[in-house]
Amino acid sequence: MRIEERLYTLRYKRDEKPHLSIIEPNKCQKCAEINGVPEPCIVVCPANVYSWVDNNRIVVSYENCVECGACRIACPFDNISWKYPRYGLGVAFRYG
Ligand code: SF4
Ligand code: SF4
């Protein structure tokens, strides 16, 4: 099964309070200069949570996050604030 098909089977309960965010947006511009594009967070995220808008800021579509934690590890500037959504909210995986 392709990743897109798997993502389609997930269910989300949106937490109004974002559980992840970029700490210092200015560092993302620097990151693009050093690491090239797409940036590490964009490369590793399986759910397309991060994307550039107008080439000057990254938007974080946190409600699509599958809580894998990869972006937090991949960010070379430790620039992502990440925690689990509040209890009962966020992604729900189905097994079987
Ligand atoms: Fe910004 Fe980190 Fe993503 Fe680089 S990897 S663009 S510093 S959030
Ligand atoms: Fe994407 Fe995983 Fe980071 Fe969520 S935790 S934003 S799914 S890389």
mmCIF file of N, CA and C and ligand atoms in Angstrom:
data_model
loop_
_atom_site.group_PDB
_atom_site.id
_atom_site.type_symbol
_atom_site.label_atom_id
_atom_site.label_comp_id
_atom_site.label_asym_id
_atom_site.label_seq_id
_atom_site.Cartn_x
_atom_site.Cartn_y
_atom_site.Cartn_z
ATOM 1 N N MET A 1 0.849 -1.192 0.000
ATOM 2 C CA MET A 1 0.000 0.000 0.000
ATOM 3 C C MET A 1 0.888 1.247 0.000
ATOM 4 N N ARG A 2 0.596 2.208 -0.842
ATOM 5 C CA ARG A 2 1.386 3.426 -0.904
ATOM 6 C C ARG A 2 1.087 4.312 0.313
ATOM 7 N N ILE A 3 2.063 5.192 0.625
ATOM 8 C CA ILE A 3 1.909 6.049 1.802
ATOM 9 C C ILE A 3 0.661 6.920 1.701
ATOM 10 N N GLU A 4 0.344 7.388 0.498
ATOM 11 C CA GLU A 4 -0.841 8.232 0.313
ATOM 12 C C GLU A 4 -2.119 7.446 0.646
ATOM 13 N N GLU A 5 -2.121 6.160 0.271
ATOM 14 C CA GLU A 5 -3.291 5.335 0.553
ATOM 15 C C GLU A 5 -3.416 5.080 2.057
ATOM 16 N N ARG A 6 -2.264 4.869 2.696
ATOM 17 C CA ARG A 6 -2.286 4.665 4.151
ATOM 18 C C ARG A 6 -2.786 5.920 4.869
ATOM 19 N N LEU A 7 -2.288 7.073 4.433
ATOM 20 C CA LEU A 7 -2.704 8.315 5.076
ATOM 21 C C LEU A 7 -4.207 8.523 4.946
ATOM 22 N N TYR A 8 -4.751 8.050 3.851
ATOM 23 C CA TYR A 8 -6.183 8.228 3.613
ATOM 24 C C TYR A 8 -7.021 7.440 4.622
ATOM 25 N N THR A 9 -6.452 6.396 5.204
ATOM 26 C CA THR A 9 -7.209 5.567 6.156
ATOM 27 C C THR A 9 -7.189 6.148 7.579
ATOM 28 N N LEU A 10 -6.382 7.167 7.802
ATOM 29 C CA LEU A 10 -6.260 7.702 9.162
ATOM 30 C C LEU A 10 -7.442 8.597 9.511
ATOM 31 N N ARG A 11 -7.689 8.709 10.799
ATOM 32 C CA ARG A 11 -8.723 9.609 11.284
ATOM 33 C C ARG A 11 -8.080 10.609 12.228
ATOM 34 N N TYR A 12 -8.543 11.826 12.154
ATOM 35 C CA TYR A 12 -7.962 12.881 12.980
ATOM 36 C C TYR A 12 -9.044 13.545 13.829
ATOM 37 N N LYS A 13 -8.641 13.873 15.049
ATOM 38 C CA LYS A 13 -9.477 14.764 15.853
ATOM 39 C C LYS A 13 -8.643 16.006 16.063
ATOM 40 N N ARG A 14 -9.066 17.057 15.463
ATOM 41 C CA ARG A 14 -8.256 18.273 15.433
ATOM 42 C C ARG A 14 -8.170 18.910 16.823
ATOM 43 N N ASP A 15 -6.952 19.169 17.225
ATOM 44 C CA ASP A 15 -6.714 19.918 18.452
ATOM 45 C C ASP A 15 -6.614 21.388 18.055
ATOM 46 N N GLU A 16 -7.455 22.219 18.622
ATOM 47 C CA GLU A 16 -7.428 23.646 18.252
ATOM 48 C C GLU A 16 -6.097 24.292 18.611
ATOM 49 N N LYS A 17 -5.433 23.695 19.573
ATOM 50 C CA LYS A 17 -4.140 24.236 20.009
ATOM 51 C C LYS A 17 -3.049 23.482 19.253
ATOM 52 N N PRO A 18 -2.274 24.164 18.383
ATOM 53 C CA PRO A 18 -1.242 23.444 17.606
ATOM 54 C C PRO A 18 -0.252 22.726 18.507
ATOM 55 N N HIS A 19 0.042 21.478 18.167
ATOM 56 C CA HIS A 19 1.001 20.726 18.981
ATOM 57 C C HIS A 19 2.412 20.855 18.428
ATOM 58 N N LEU A 20 2.559 21.464 17.241
ATOM 59 C CA LEU A 20 3.904 21.732 16.743
ATOM 60 C C LEU A 20 3.936 23.072 16.039
ATOM 61 N N SER A 21 5.075 23.698 16.101
ATOM 62 C CA SER A 21 5.229 25.006 15.465
ATOM 63 C C SER A 21 6.707 25.269 15.234
ATOM 64 N N ILE A 22 6.969 26.240 14.381
ATOM 65 C CA ILE A 22 8.349 26.655 14.135
ATOM 66 C C ILE A 22 8.694 27.737 15.149
ATOM 67 N N ILE A 23 9.816 27.580 15.802
ATOM 68 C CA ILE A 23 10.179 28.483 16.898
ATOM 69 C C ILE A 23 10.621 29.838 16.353
ATOM 70 N N GLU A 24 11.588 29.823 15.425
ATOM 71 C CA GLU A 24 12.084 31.080 14.849
ATOM 72 C C GLU A 24 12.016 30.986 13.328
ATOM 73 N N PRO A 25 10.991 31.555 12.715
ATOM 74 C CA PRO A 25 10.836 31.465 11.259
ATOM 75 C C PRO A 25 12.050 31.976 10.482
ATOM 76 N N ASN A 26 12.764 32.953 11.018
ATOM 77 C CA ASN A 26 13.932 33.478 10.304
ATOM 78 C C ASN A 26 14.991 32.416 10.061
ATOM 79 N N LYS A 27 15.070 31.457 10.960
ATOM 80 C CA LYS A 27 16.066 30.398 10.803
ATOM 81 C C LYS A 27 15.761 29.520 9.594
ATOM 82 N N CYS A 28 14.524 29.480 9.193
ATOM 83 C CA CYS A 28 14.153 28.646 8.039
ATOM 84 C C CYS A 28 14.735 29.200 6.753
ATOM 85 N N GLN A 29 14.819 30.498 6.650
ATOM 86 C CA GLN A 29 15.465 31.098 5.471
ATOM 87 C C GLN A 29 16.932 30.692 5.429
ATOM 88 N N LYS A 30 17.581 30.743 6.564
ATOM 89 C CA LYS A 30 18.986 30.366 6.665
ATOM 90 C C LYS A 30 19.147 28.882 6.347
ATOM 91 N N CYS A 31 18.221 28.098 6.823
ATOM 92 C CA CYS A 31 18.243 26.650 6.596
ATOM 93 C C CYS A 31 18.189 26.356 5.102
ATOM 94 N N ALA A 32 17.350 27.109 4.396
ATOM 95 C CA ALA A 32 17.228 26.901 2.952
ATOM 96 C C ALA A 32 18.549 27.216 2.255
ATOM 97 N N GLU A 33 19.243 28.241 2.725
ATOM 98 C CA GLU A 33 20.532 28.617 2.122
ATOM 99 C C GLU A 33 21.585 27.538 2.357
ATOM 100 N N ILE A 34 21.589 27.002 3.569
ATOM 101 C CA ILE A 34 22.631 26.039 3.935
ATOM 102 C C ILE A 34 22.331 24.637 3.408
ATOM 103 N N ASN A 35 21.098 24.199 3.589
ATOM 104 C CA ASN A 35 20.747 22.813 3.269
ATOM 105 C C ASN A 35 20.115 22.637 1.895
ATOM 106 N N GLY A 36 19.820 23.752 1.249
ATOM 107 C CA GLY A 36 19.161 23.654 -0.043
ATOM 108 C C GLY A 36 17.689 23.368 0.123
ATOM 109 N N VAL A 37 16.994 23.338 -0.979
ATOM 110 C CA VAL A 37 15.563 23.061 -0.930
ATOM 111 C C VAL A 37 15.277 21.744 -1.644
ATOM 112 N N PRO A 38 14.276 20.985 -1.211
ATOM 113 C CA PRO A 38 13.450 21.278 -0.044
ATOM 114 C C PRO A 38 14.224 21.065 1.258
ATOM 115 N N GLU A 39 13.811 21.757 2.280
ATOM 116 C CA GLU A 39 14.478 21.706 3.567
ATOM 117 C C GLU A 39 14.208 20.370 4.262
ATOM 118 N N PRO A 40 15.034 20.032 5.257
ATOM 119 C CA PRO A 40 14.898 18.724 5.915
ATOM 120 C C PRO A 40 13.495 18.418 6.440
ATOM 121 N N CYS A 41 12.836 19.408 7.022
ATOM 122 C CA CYS A 41 11.496 19.119 7.568
ATOM 123 C C CYS A 41 10.538 18.728 6.448
ATOM 124 N N ILE A 42 10.686 19.374 5.307
ATOM 125 C CA ILE A 42 9.803 19.079 4.172
ATOM 126 C C ILE A 42 10.136 17.707 3.585
ATOM 127 N N VAL A 43 11.408 17.382 3.552
ATOM 128 C CA VAL A 43 11.827 16.096 2.975
ATOM 129 C C VAL A 43 11.325 14.919 3.813
ATOM 130 N N VAL A 44 11.462 15.022 5.129
ATOM 131 C CA VAL A 44 11.166 13.843 5.958
ATOM 132 C C VAL A 44 9.687 13.682 6.308
ATOM 133 N N CYS A 45 8.923 14.742 6.234
ATOM 134 C CA CYS A 45 7.529 14.639 6.677
ATOM 135 C C CYS A 45 6.692 13.829 5.687
ATOM 136 N N PRO A 46 6.101 12.732 6.144
ATOM 137 C CA PRO A 46 5.293 11.906 5.243
ATOM 138 C C PRO A 46 3.913 12.497 4.974
ATOM 139 N N ALA A 47 3.542 13.518 5.732
ATOM 140 C CA ALA A 47 2.174 14.027 5.648
ATOM 141 C C ALA A 47 2.096 15.437 5.064
ATOM 142 N N ASN A 48 3.195 15.914 4.492
ATOM 143 C CA ASN A 48 3.215 17.250 3.866
ATOM 144 C C ASN A 48 2.727 18.349 4.808
ATOM 145 N N VAL A 49 3.193 18.292 6.021
ATOM 146 C CA VAL A 49 2.775 19.286 7.006
ATOM 147 C C VAL A 49 3.422 20.651 6.743
ATOM 148 N N TYR A 50 4.654 20.637 6.245
ATOM 149 C CA TYR A 50 5.390 21.892 6.053
ATOM 150 C C TYR A 50 5.386 22.300 4.584
ATOM 151 N N SER A 51 5.140 23.575 4.341
ATOM 152 C CA SER A 51 5.234 24.067 2.964
ATOM 153 C C SER A 51 5.501 25.567 2.982
ATOM 154 N N TRP A 52 6.214 26.023 1.976
ATOM 155 C CA TRP A 52 6.521 27.447 1.869
ATOM 156 C C TRP A 52 5.335 28.188 1.273
ATOM 157 N N VAL A 53 5.119 29.401 1.769
ATOM 158 C CA VAL A 53 4.114 30.291 1.186
ATOM 159 C C VAL A 53 4.835 31.530 0.705
ATOM 160 N N ASP A 54 4.625 31.863 -0.542
ATOM 161 C CA ASP A 54 5.241 33.051 -1.152
ATOM 162 C C ASP A 54 6.752 33.083 -0.994
ATOM 163 N N ASN A 55 7.366 31.944 -0.849
ATOM 164 C CA ASN A 55 8.820 31.847 -0.719
ATOM 165 C C ASN A 55 9.390 32.629 0.456
ATOM 166 N N ASN A 56 8.560 32.995 1.416
ATOM 167 C CA ASN A 56 9.151 33.739 2.539
ATOM 168 C C ASN A 56 8.761 33.214 3.915
ATOM 169 N N ARG A 57 7.849 32.269 3.994
ATOM 170 C CA ARG A 57 7.576 31.681 5.312
ATOM 171 C C ARG A 57 7.021 30.272 5.139
ATOM 172 N N ILE A 58 7.284 29.449 6.124
ATOM 173 C CA ILE A 58 6.789 28.076 6.099
ATOM 174 C C ILE A 58 5.505 28.001 6.917
ATOM 175 N N VAL A 59 4.477 27.438 6.321
ATOM 176 C CA VAL A 59 3.253 27.206 7.087
ATOM 177 C C VAL A 59 3.280 25.767 7.598
ATOM 178 N N VAL A 60 2.679 25.575 8.744
ATOM 179 C CA VAL A 60 2.669 24.268 9.399
ATOM 180 C C VAL A 60 1.228 23.786 9.498
ATOM 181 N N SER A 61 0.869 22.835 8.666
ATOM 182 C CA SER A 61 -0.493 22.275 8.694
ATOM 183 C C SER A 61 -0.528 21.155 9.721
ATOM 184 N N TYR A 62 -0.446 21.556 10.974
ATOM 185 C CA TYR A 62 -0.252 20.597 12.076
ATOM 186 C C TYR A 62 -1.377 19.568 12.170
ATOM 187 N N GLU A 63 -2.568 19.933 11.668
ATOM 188 C CA GLU A 63 -3.705 19.009 11.792
ATOM 189 C C GLU A 63 -3.537 17.756 10.941
ATOM 190 N N ASN A 64 -2.563 17.756 10.009
ATOM 191 C CA ASN A 64 -2.298 16.563 9.187
ATOM 192 C C ASN A 64 -1.187 15.682 9.755
ATOM 193 N N CYS A 65 -0.621 16.085 10.877
ATOM 194 C CA CYS A 65 0.549 15.391 11.429
ATOM 195 C C CYS A 65 0.195 13.972 11.894
ATOM 196 N N VAL A 66 1.047 13.019 11.555
ATOM 197 C CA VAL A 66 0.830 11.632 11.996
ATOM 198 C C VAL A 66 1.700 11.289 13.216
ATOM 199 N N GLU A 67 2.319 12.306 13.791
ATOM 200 C CA GLU A 67 3.048 12.197 15.066
ATOM 201 C C GLU A 67 4.207 11.213 15.021
ATOM 202 N N CYS A 68 4.933 11.222 13.910
ATOM 203 C CA CYS A 68 6.086 10.314 13.796
ATOM 204 C C CYS A 68 7.327 10.894 14.468
ATOM 205 N N GLY A 69 7.404 12.206 14.596
ATOM 206 C CA GLY A 69 8.541 12.846 15.257
ATOM 207 C C GLY A 69 9.750 13.082 14.370
ATOM 208 N N ALA A 70 9.680 12.716 13.106
ATOM 209 C CA ALA A 70 10.849 12.808 12.222
ATOM 210 C C ALA A 70 11.331 14.242 12.017
ATOM 211 N N CYS A 71 10.411 15.177 11.913
ATOM 212 C CA CYS A 71 10.816 16.566 11.637
ATOM 213 C C CYS A 71 11.632 17.136 12.789
ATOM 214 N N ARG A 72 11.255 16.796 13.978
ATOM 215 C CA ARG A 72 11.975 17.312 15.150
ATOM 216 C C ARG A 72 13.414 16.819 15.143
ATOM 217 N N ILE A 73 13.617 15.597 14.727
ATOM 218 C CA ILE A 73 14.973 15.033 14.679
ATOM 219 C C ILE A 73 15.747 15.602 13.495
ATOM 220 N N ALA A 74 15.069 15.800 12.375
ATOM 221 C CA ALA A 74 15.761 16.208 11.145
ATOM 222 C C ALA A 74 16.137 17.682 11.126
ATOM 223 N N CYS A 75 15.441 18.510 11.855
ATOM 224 C CA CYS A 75 15.708 19.950 11.779
ATOM 225 C C CYS A 75 17.103 20.259 12.320
ATOM 226 N N PRO A 76 17.993 20.796 11.481
ATOM 227 C CA PRO A 76 19.371 21.031 11.915
ATOM 228 C C PRO A 76 19.496 22.196 12.892
ATOM 229 N N PHE A 77 18.442 22.992 13.029
ATOM 230 C CA PHE A 77 18.496 24.138 13.938
ATOM 231 C C PHE A 77 17.685 23.923 15.215
ATOM 232 N N ASP A 78 17.203 22.724 15.413
ATOM 233 C CA ASP A 78 16.381 22.448 16.589
ATOM 234 C C ASP A 78 15.290 23.518 16.713
ATOM 235 N N ASN A 79 14.645 23.749 15.585
ATOM 236 C CA ASN A 79 13.768 24.910 15.450
ATOM 237 C C ASN A 79 12.282 24.542 15.442
ATOM 238 N N ILE A 80 11.982 23.322 15.846
ATOM 239 C CA ILE A 80 10.582 22.896 15.841
ATOM 240 C C ILE A 80 10.153 22.574 17.264
ATOM 241 N N SER A 81 9.117 23.260 17.699
ATOM 242 C CA SER A 81 8.532 22.962 18.996
ATOM 243 C C SER A 81 7.504 21.857 18.789
ATOM 244 N N TRP A 82 7.668 20.749 19.454
ATOM 245 C CA TRP A 82 6.855 19.559 19.173
ATOM 246 C C TRP A 82 6.424 18.896 20.469
ATOM 247 N N LYS A 83 5.156 18.613 20.567
ATOM 248 C CA LYS A 83 4.658 17.779 21.662
ATOM 249 C C LYS A 83 3.440 17.030 21.140
ATOM 250 N N TYR A 84 2.991 16.023 21.868
ATOM 251 C CA TYR A 84 1.803 15.298 21.423
ATOM 252 C C TYR A 84 0.569 16.184 21.596
ATOM 253 N N PRO A 85 -0.431 15.977 20.736
ATOM 254 C CA PRO A 85 -1.695 16.690 20.947
ATOM 255 C C PRO A 85 -2.275 16.321 22.303
ATOM 256 N N ARG A 86 -3.192 17.132 22.749
ATOM 257 C CA ARG A 86 -3.808 16.849 24.043
ATOM 258 C C ARG A 86 -4.555 15.522 23.993
ATOM 259 N N TYR A 87 -4.801 14.964 25.186
ATOM 260 C CA TYR A 87 -5.340 13.607 25.285
ATOM 261 C C TYR A 87 -6.593 13.407 24.420
ATOM 262 N N GLY A 88 -6.572 12.340 23.614
ATOM 263 C CA GLY A 88 -7.737 11.996 22.804
ATOM 264 C C GLY A 88 -7.804 12.725 21.479
ATOM 265 N N LEU A 89 -6.894 13.677 21.262
ATOM 266 C CA LEU A 89 -6.906 14.444 20.021
ATOM 267 C C LEU A 89 -5.715 14.036 19.154
ATOM 268 N N GLY A 90 -5.719 14.515 17.923
ATOM 269 C CA GLY A 90 -4.637 14.162 16.996
ATOM 270 C C GLY A 90 -5.030 12.974 16.137
ATOM 271 N N VAL A 91 -4.022 12.256 15.674
ATOM 272 C CA VAL A 91 -4.268 11.169 14.726
ATOM 273 C C VAL A 91 -4.727 9.900 15.450
ATOM 274 N N ALA A 92 -5.582 9.134 14.781
ATOM 275 C CA ALA A 92 -5.999 7.821 15.284
ATOM 276 C C ALA A 92 -5.637 6.792 14.234
ATOM 277 N N PHE A 93 -4.820 5.823 14.611
ATOM 278 C CA PHE A 93 -4.396 4.774 13.679
ATOM 279 C C PHE A 93 -5.362 3.602 13.766
ATOM 280 N N ARG A 94 -5.604 3.005 12.648
ATOM 281 C CA ARG A 94 -6.434 1.783 12.622
ATOM 282 C C ARG A 94 -5.539 0.615 12.265
ATOM 283 N N TYR A 95 -5.645 -0.430 12.985
ATOM 284 C CA TYR A 95 -4.824 -1.624 12.734
ATOM 285 C C TYR A 95 -5.700 -2.762 12.219
ATOM 286 N N GLY A 96 -5.111 -3.619 11.417
ATOM 287 C CA GLY A 96 -5.831 -4.781 10.948
ATOM 288 C C GLY A 96 -6.600 -4.514 9.672
HETATM 289 FE FE1 SF4 B 1 13.028 25.561 9.464
HETATM 290 FE FE2 SF4 B 1 13.991 23.381 10.684
HETATM 291 FE FE3 SF4 B 1 12.450 23.147 8.532
HETATM 292 FE FE4 SF4 B 1 14.934 24.064 8.336
HETATM 293 S S1 SF4 B 1 14.326 21.999 8.931
HETATM 294 S S2 SF4 B 1 13.119 24.904 7.315
HETATM 295 S S3 SF4 B 1 15.088 25.275 10.251
HETATM 296 S S4 SF4 B 1 11.844 23.993 10.532
HETATM 297 FE FE1 SF4 B 2 5.437 15.421 9.695
HETATM 298 FE FE2 SF4 B 2 6.062 13.459 11.389
HETATM 299 FE FE3 SF4 B 2 6.795 15.975 11.913
HETATM 300 FE FE4 SF4 B 2 4.219 15.278 12.068
HETATM 301 S S1 SF4 B 2 5.889 14.554 13.379
HETATM 302 S S2 SF4 B 2 5.027 17.107 11.114
HETATM 303 S S3 SF4 B 2 4.078 13.790 10.391
HETATM 304 S S4 SF4 B 2 7.512 14.692 10.222
#
